[in-house]
Amino acid sequence: MAQVYYMSQEGLDALKKELEEKIAQRPIIAAAIAEAREKGDLSENAEYDAARDAQGLLELRISTLREKIAGAKVVDSSKLSTDKVSILTTVKFRNVANKFEMKYTIVGDSEADFSKGKLSVNTPIAKALLGHKVGEIVEAKVPQGIMKLEILEISI
């Protein structure tokens, strides 16, 4: 059974664009391999080895992108509720211990970008927040121990 990847339409569009770009790189790498092959002895040809490695990485990324696109399940943000934390909702919460407030949008792995306030649904904090309501205090098991978080606001 194929894995499901939850994401926004923007996230799916970004994956499709990256796939197109990676596929367009195939002829360039193939030409680099052919050029390096023409230089003679392949057993001591660093350029050939590097080009083959680049080809392998490119094909792996293309395969990964195809898998994610095939398993993509676009979440319709117009059908989301702010009653409780779910994927694609933005949640503002406070660390009970140090009173530090944070605000993140819960997203699928492929869209996660901590610096842009996008937290992967598979992180300990997101897992702790999912399904809970404003005013609730949840416990997230993080590497530093247990973090108590108070949900302050849920928005879309």
PDB file of C-alpha atoms in Angstrom:
ATOM      1  CA  MET A   1       0.000   0.000   0.000  1.00  0.00           C
ATOM      2  CA  ALA A   2       1.353   3.399  -0.998  1.00  0.00           C
ATOM      3  CA  GLN A   3       2.191   5.912   1.677  1.00  0.00           C
ATOM      4  CA  VAL A   4      -0.058   8.975   1.961  1.00  0.00           C
ATOM      5  CA  TYR A   5       1.570  12.410   2.075  1.00  0.00           C
ATOM      6  CA  TYR A   6      -0.712  15.145   3.396  1.00  0.00           C
ATOM      7  CA  MET A   7       0.011  18.575   1.950  1.00  0.00           C
ATOM      8  CA  SER A   8      -1.420  21.817   0.707  1.00  0.00           C
ATOM      9  CA  GLN A   9      -2.028  22.485  -2.983  1.00  0.00           C
ATOM     10  CA  GLU A  10       0.984  24.820  -2.906  1.00  0.00           C
ATOM     11  CA  GLY A  11       3.130  21.992  -1.532  1.00  0.00           C
ATOM     12  CA  LEU A  12       2.010  19.622  -4.279  1.00  0.00           C
ATOM     13  CA  ASP A  13       2.649  22.265  -6.940  1.00  0.00           C
ATOM     14  CA  ALA A  14       6.170  22.809  -5.564  1.00  0.00           C
ATOM     15  CA  LEU A  15       6.901  19.055  -5.737  1.00  0.00           C
ATOM     16  CA  LYS A  16       5.658  18.890  -9.343  1.00  0.00           C
ATOM     17  CA  LYS A  17       7.832  21.862 -10.303  1.00  0.00           C
ATOM     18  CA  GLU A  18      10.896  20.292  -8.680  1.00  0.00           C
ATOM     19  CA  LEU A  19      10.191  17.010 -10.498  1.00  0.00           C
ATOM     20  CA  GLU A  20      10.087  18.830 -13.854  1.00  0.00           C
ATOM     21  CA  GLU A  21      13.395  20.552 -13.042  1.00  0.00           C
ATOM     22  CA  LYS A  22      15.057  17.270 -12.038  1.00  0.00           C
ATOM     23  CA  ILE A  23      13.856  15.485 -15.172  1.00  0.00           C
ATOM     24  CA  ALA A  24      15.243  18.367 -17.257  1.00  0.00           C
ATOM     25  CA  GLN A  25      18.679  17.724 -15.664  1.00  0.00           C
ATOM     26  CA  ARG A  26      18.845  14.145 -16.983  1.00  0.00           C
ATOM     27  CA  PRO A  27      20.273  15.037 -20.441  1.00  0.00           C
ATOM     28  CA  ILE A  28      22.868  17.327 -18.847  1.00  0.00           C
ATOM     29  CA  ILE A  29      24.163  14.561 -16.576  1.00  0.00           C
ATOM     30  CA  ALA A  30      24.032  12.010 -19.392  1.00  0.00           C
ATOM     31  CA  ALA A  31      26.192  14.362 -21.508  1.00  0.00           C
ATOM     32  CA  ALA A  32      28.661  14.761 -18.613  1.00  0.00           C
ATOM     33  CA  ILE A  33      28.912  10.964 -18.304  1.00  0.00           C
ATOM     34  CA  ALA A  34      29.468  10.586 -22.052  1.00  0.00           C
ATOM     35  CA  GLU A  35      32.133  13.297 -22.038  1.00  0.00           C
ATOM     36  CA  ALA A  36      33.937  11.734 -19.078  1.00  0.00           C
ATOM     37  CA  ARG A  37      33.730   8.268 -20.713  1.00  0.00           C
ATOM     38  CA  GLU A  38      35.523   9.630 -23.791  1.00  0.00           C
ATOM     39  CA  LYS A  39      38.521  10.557 -21.643  1.00  0.00           C
ATOM     40  CA  GLY A  40      39.653   6.966 -21.440  1.00  0.00           C
ATOM     41  CA  ASP A  41      40.311   4.570 -18.550  1.00  0.00           C
ATOM     42  CA  LEU A  42      37.156   4.535 -16.429  1.00  0.00           C
ATOM     43  CA  SER A  43      38.861   2.857 -13.457  1.00  0.00           C
ATOM     44  CA  GLU A  44      40.830   6.041 -12.693  1.00  0.00           C
ATOM     45  CA  ASN A  45      38.421   8.625 -14.068  1.00  0.00           C
ATOM     46  CA  ALA A  46      37.208  10.845 -11.216  1.00  0.00           C
ATOM     47  CA  GLU A  47      35.011  12.905 -13.546  1.00  0.00           C
ATOM     48  CA  TYR A  48      33.193   9.764 -14.681  1.00  0.00           C
ATOM     49  CA  ASP A  49      32.696   8.603 -11.080  1.00  0.00           C
ATOM     50  CA  ALA A  50      31.404  12.024 -10.044  1.00  0.00           C
ATOM     51  CA  ALA A  51      28.993  12.184 -12.981  1.00  0.00           C
ATOM     52  CA  ARG A  52      27.679   8.663 -12.234  1.00  0.00           C
ATOM     53  CA  ASP A  53      27.218   9.602  -8.559  1.00  0.00           C
ATOM     54  CA  ALA A  54      25.328  12.746  -9.583  1.00  0.00           C
ATOM     55  CA  GLN A  55      23.144  10.634 -11.882  1.00  0.00           C
ATOM     56  CA  GLY A  56      22.375   8.210  -9.060  1.00  0.00           C
ATOM     57  CA  LEU A  57      21.399  11.028  -6.689  1.00  0.00           C
ATOM     58  CA  LEU A  58      19.259  12.658  -9.374  1.00  0.00           C
ATOM     59  CA  GLU A  59      17.410   9.415 -10.113  1.00  0.00           C
ATOM     60  CA  LEU A  60      16.855   8.817  -6.395  1.00  0.00           C
ATOM     61  CA  ARG A  61      15.362  12.308  -5.995  1.00  0.00           C
ATOM     62  CA  ILE A  62      13.149  11.827  -9.073  1.00  0.00           C
ATOM     63  CA  SER A  63      11.908   8.524  -7.655  1.00  0.00           C
ATOM     64  CA  THR A  64      11.208  10.108  -4.256  1.00  0.00           C
ATOM     65  CA  LEU A  65       9.345  13.024  -5.836  1.00  0.00           C
ATOM     66  CA  ARG A  66       7.234  10.688  -7.977  1.00  0.00           C
ATOM     67  CA  GLU A  67       6.352   8.629  -4.891  1.00  0.00           C
ATOM     68  CA  LYS A  68       5.321  11.725  -2.930  1.00  0.00           C
ATOM     69  CA  ILE A  69       3.270  13.112  -5.814  1.00  0.00           C
ATOM     70  CA  ALA A  70       1.556   9.742  -6.355  1.00  0.00           C
ATOM     71  CA  GLY A  71       0.710   9.497  -2.659  1.00  0.00           C
ATOM     72  CA  ALA A  72      -0.223  13.155  -2.233  1.00  0.00           C
ATOM     73  CA  LYS A  73      -3.470  13.915  -0.478  1.00  0.00           C
ATOM     74  CA  VAL A  74      -4.240  17.600  -0.777  1.00  0.00           C
ATOM     75  CA  VAL A  75      -5.957  18.974   2.289  1.00  0.00           C
ATOM     76  CA  ASP A  76      -8.647  21.523   1.403  1.00  0.00           C
ATOM     77  CA  SER A  77      -8.061  24.421   3.799  1.00  0.00           C
ATOM     78  CA  SER A  78     -11.626  25.685   3.241  1.00  0.00           C
ATOM     79  CA  LYS A  79     -12.903  22.560   5.022  1.00  0.00           C
ATOM     80  CA  LEU A  80     -10.645  22.938   8.036  1.00  0.00           C
ATOM     81  CA  SER A  81     -11.974  23.820  11.455  1.00  0.00           C
ATOM     82  CA  THR A  82     -10.335  25.881  14.167  1.00  0.00           C
ATOM     83  CA  ASP A  83     -12.039  23.843  16.907  1.00  0.00           C
ATOM     84  CA  LYS A  84      -8.920  21.745  17.354  1.00  0.00           C
ATOM     85  CA  VAL A  85      -5.374  21.522  16.017  1.00  0.00           C
ATOM     86  CA  SER A  86      -5.069  19.610  12.726  1.00  0.00           C
ATOM     87  CA  ILE A  87      -2.796  19.541   9.713  1.00  0.00           C
ATOM     88  CA  LEU A  88      -2.650  22.939   7.938  1.00  0.00           C
ATOM     89  CA  THR A  89      -3.935  24.838  10.962  1.00  0.00           C
ATOM     90  CA  THR A  90      -1.779  27.491  12.568  1.00  0.00           C
ATOM     91  CA  VAL A  91      -1.430  27.130  16.299  1.00  0.00           C
ATOM     92  CA  LYS A  92      -0.121  29.621  18.808  1.00  0.00           C
ATOM     93  CA  PHE A  93       1.048  28.044  22.049  1.00  0.00           C
ATOM     94  CA  ARG A  94       3.046  28.855  25.159  1.00  0.00           C
ATOM     95  CA  ASN A  95       5.732  26.834  26.887  1.00  0.00           C
ATOM     96  CA  VAL A  96       4.305  26.643  30.420  1.00  0.00           C
ATOM     97  CA  ALA A  97       7.762  26.475  32.052  1.00  0.00           C
ATOM     98  CA  ASN A  98       9.364  29.573  30.505  1.00  0.00           C
ATOM     99  CA  LYS A  99       6.251  31.407  29.184  1.00  0.00           C
ATOM    100  CA  PHE A 100       7.820  31.539  25.699  1.00  0.00           C
ATOM    101  CA  GLU A 101       5.148  31.805  22.969  1.00  0.00           C
ATOM    102  CA  MET A 102       5.454  30.170  19.556  1.00  0.00           C
ATOM    103  CA  LYS A 103       3.279  30.070  16.458  1.00  0.00           C
ATOM    104  CA  TYR A 104       3.532  27.372  13.775  1.00  0.00           C
ATOM    105  CA  THR A 105       1.504  25.951  10.933  1.00  0.00           C
ATOM    106  CA  ILE A 106       1.306  22.159  11.089  1.00  0.00           C
ATOM    107  CA  VAL A 107       2.249  20.762   7.654  1.00  0.00           C
ATOM    108  CA  GLY A 108       3.271  17.523   5.962  1.00  0.00           C
ATOM    109  CA  ASP A 109       6.935  16.504   5.975  1.00  0.00           C
ATOM    110  CA  SER A 110       7.607  17.742   2.432  1.00  0.00           C
ATOM    111  CA  GLU A 111       6.485  21.280   3.319  1.00  0.00           C
ATOM    112  CA  ALA A 112       8.148  21.565   6.726  1.00  0.00           C
ATOM    113  CA  ASP A 113      10.419  24.603   7.115  1.00  0.00           C
ATOM    114  CA  PHE A 114      11.063  25.583  10.710  1.00  0.00           C
ATOM    115  CA  SER A 115      12.501  28.978   9.681  1.00  0.00           C
ATOM    116  CA  LYS A 116       9.207  29.824   7.917  1.00  0.00           C
ATOM    117  CA  GLY A 117       7.034  28.706  10.816  1.00  0.00           C
ATOM    118  CA  LYS A 118       6.044  25.396   9.197  1.00  0.00           C
ATOM    119  CA  LEU A 119       6.283  22.473  11.588  1.00  0.00           C
ATOM    120  CA  SER A 120       6.171  18.870  10.358  1.00  0.00           C
ATOM    121  CA  VAL A 121       3.157  16.894  11.517  1.00  0.00           C
ATOM    122  CA  ASN A 122       5.609  14.185  12.587  1.00  0.00           C
ATOM    123  CA  THR A 123       7.560  16.270  15.125  1.00  0.00           C
ATOM    124  CA  PRO A 124       7.001  15.568  18.833  1.00  0.00           C
ATOM    125  CA  ILE A 125       5.484  19.028  19.375  1.00  0.00           C
ATOM    126  CA  ALA A 126       3.039  18.740  16.456  1.00  0.00           C
ATOM    127  CA  LYS A 127       2.043  15.220  17.514  1.00  0.00           C
ATOM    128  CA  ALA A 128       1.307  16.486  21.028  1.00  0.00           C
ATOM    129  CA  LEU A 129      -0.789  19.415  19.744  1.00  0.00           C
ATOM    130  CA  LEU A 130      -2.878  17.513  17.167  1.00  0.00           C
ATOM    131  CA  GLY A 131      -6.505  17.023  18.134  1.00  0.00           C
ATOM    132  CA  HIS A 132      -6.407  19.421  21.089  1.00  0.00           C
ATOM    133  CA  LYS A 133      -8.355  22.637  21.684  1.00  0.00           C
ATOM    134  CA  VAL A 134      -7.609  26.194  22.805  1.00  0.00           C
ATOM    135  CA  GLY A 135      -6.967  26.345  26.539  1.00  0.00           C
ATOM    136  CA  GLU A 136      -5.709  22.774  26.825  1.00  0.00           C
ATOM    137  CA  ILE A 137      -2.256  21.985  28.140  1.00  0.00           C
ATOM    138  CA  VAL A 138      -0.474  19.141  26.365  1.00  0.00           C
ATOM    139  CA  GLU A 139       2.791  17.333  27.024  1.00  0.00           C
ATOM    140  CA  ALA A 140       5.334  16.925  24.235  1.00  0.00           C
ATOM    141  CA  LYS A 141       8.154  14.424  24.658  1.00  0.00           C
ATOM    142  CA  VAL A 142      11.198  16.246  23.263  1.00  0.00           C
ATOM    143  CA  PRO A 143      14.900  15.307  23.542  1.00  0.00           C
ATOM    144  CA  GLN A 144      15.258  17.644  26.556  1.00  0.00           C
ATOM    145  CA  GLY A 145      12.416  15.868  28.385  1.00  0.00           C
ATOM    146  CA  ILE A 146       8.722  16.652  28.740  1.00  0.00           C
ATOM    147  CA  MET A 147       7.573  20.071  27.529  1.00  0.00           C
ATOM    148  CA  LYS A 148       4.191  21.368  28.705  1.00  0.00           C
ATOM    149  CA  LEU A 149       2.452  23.518  26.102  1.00  0.00           C
ATOM    150  CA  GLU A 150      -0.689  25.607  26.498  1.00  0.00           C
ATOM    151  CA  ILE A 151      -2.693  26.100  23.295  1.00  0.00           C
ATOM    152  CA  LEU A 152      -3.556  29.803  22.994  1.00  0.00           C
ATOM    153  CA  GLU A 153      -5.033  30.138  19.504  1.00  0.00           C
ATOM    154  CA  ILE A 154      -5.904  28.034  16.456  1.00  0.00           C
ATOM    155  CA  SER A 155      -6.349  29.646  13.046  1.00  0.00           C
ATOM    156  CA  ILE A 156      -6.272  28.820   9.346  1.00  0.00           C
TER     157      ILE A 156
END
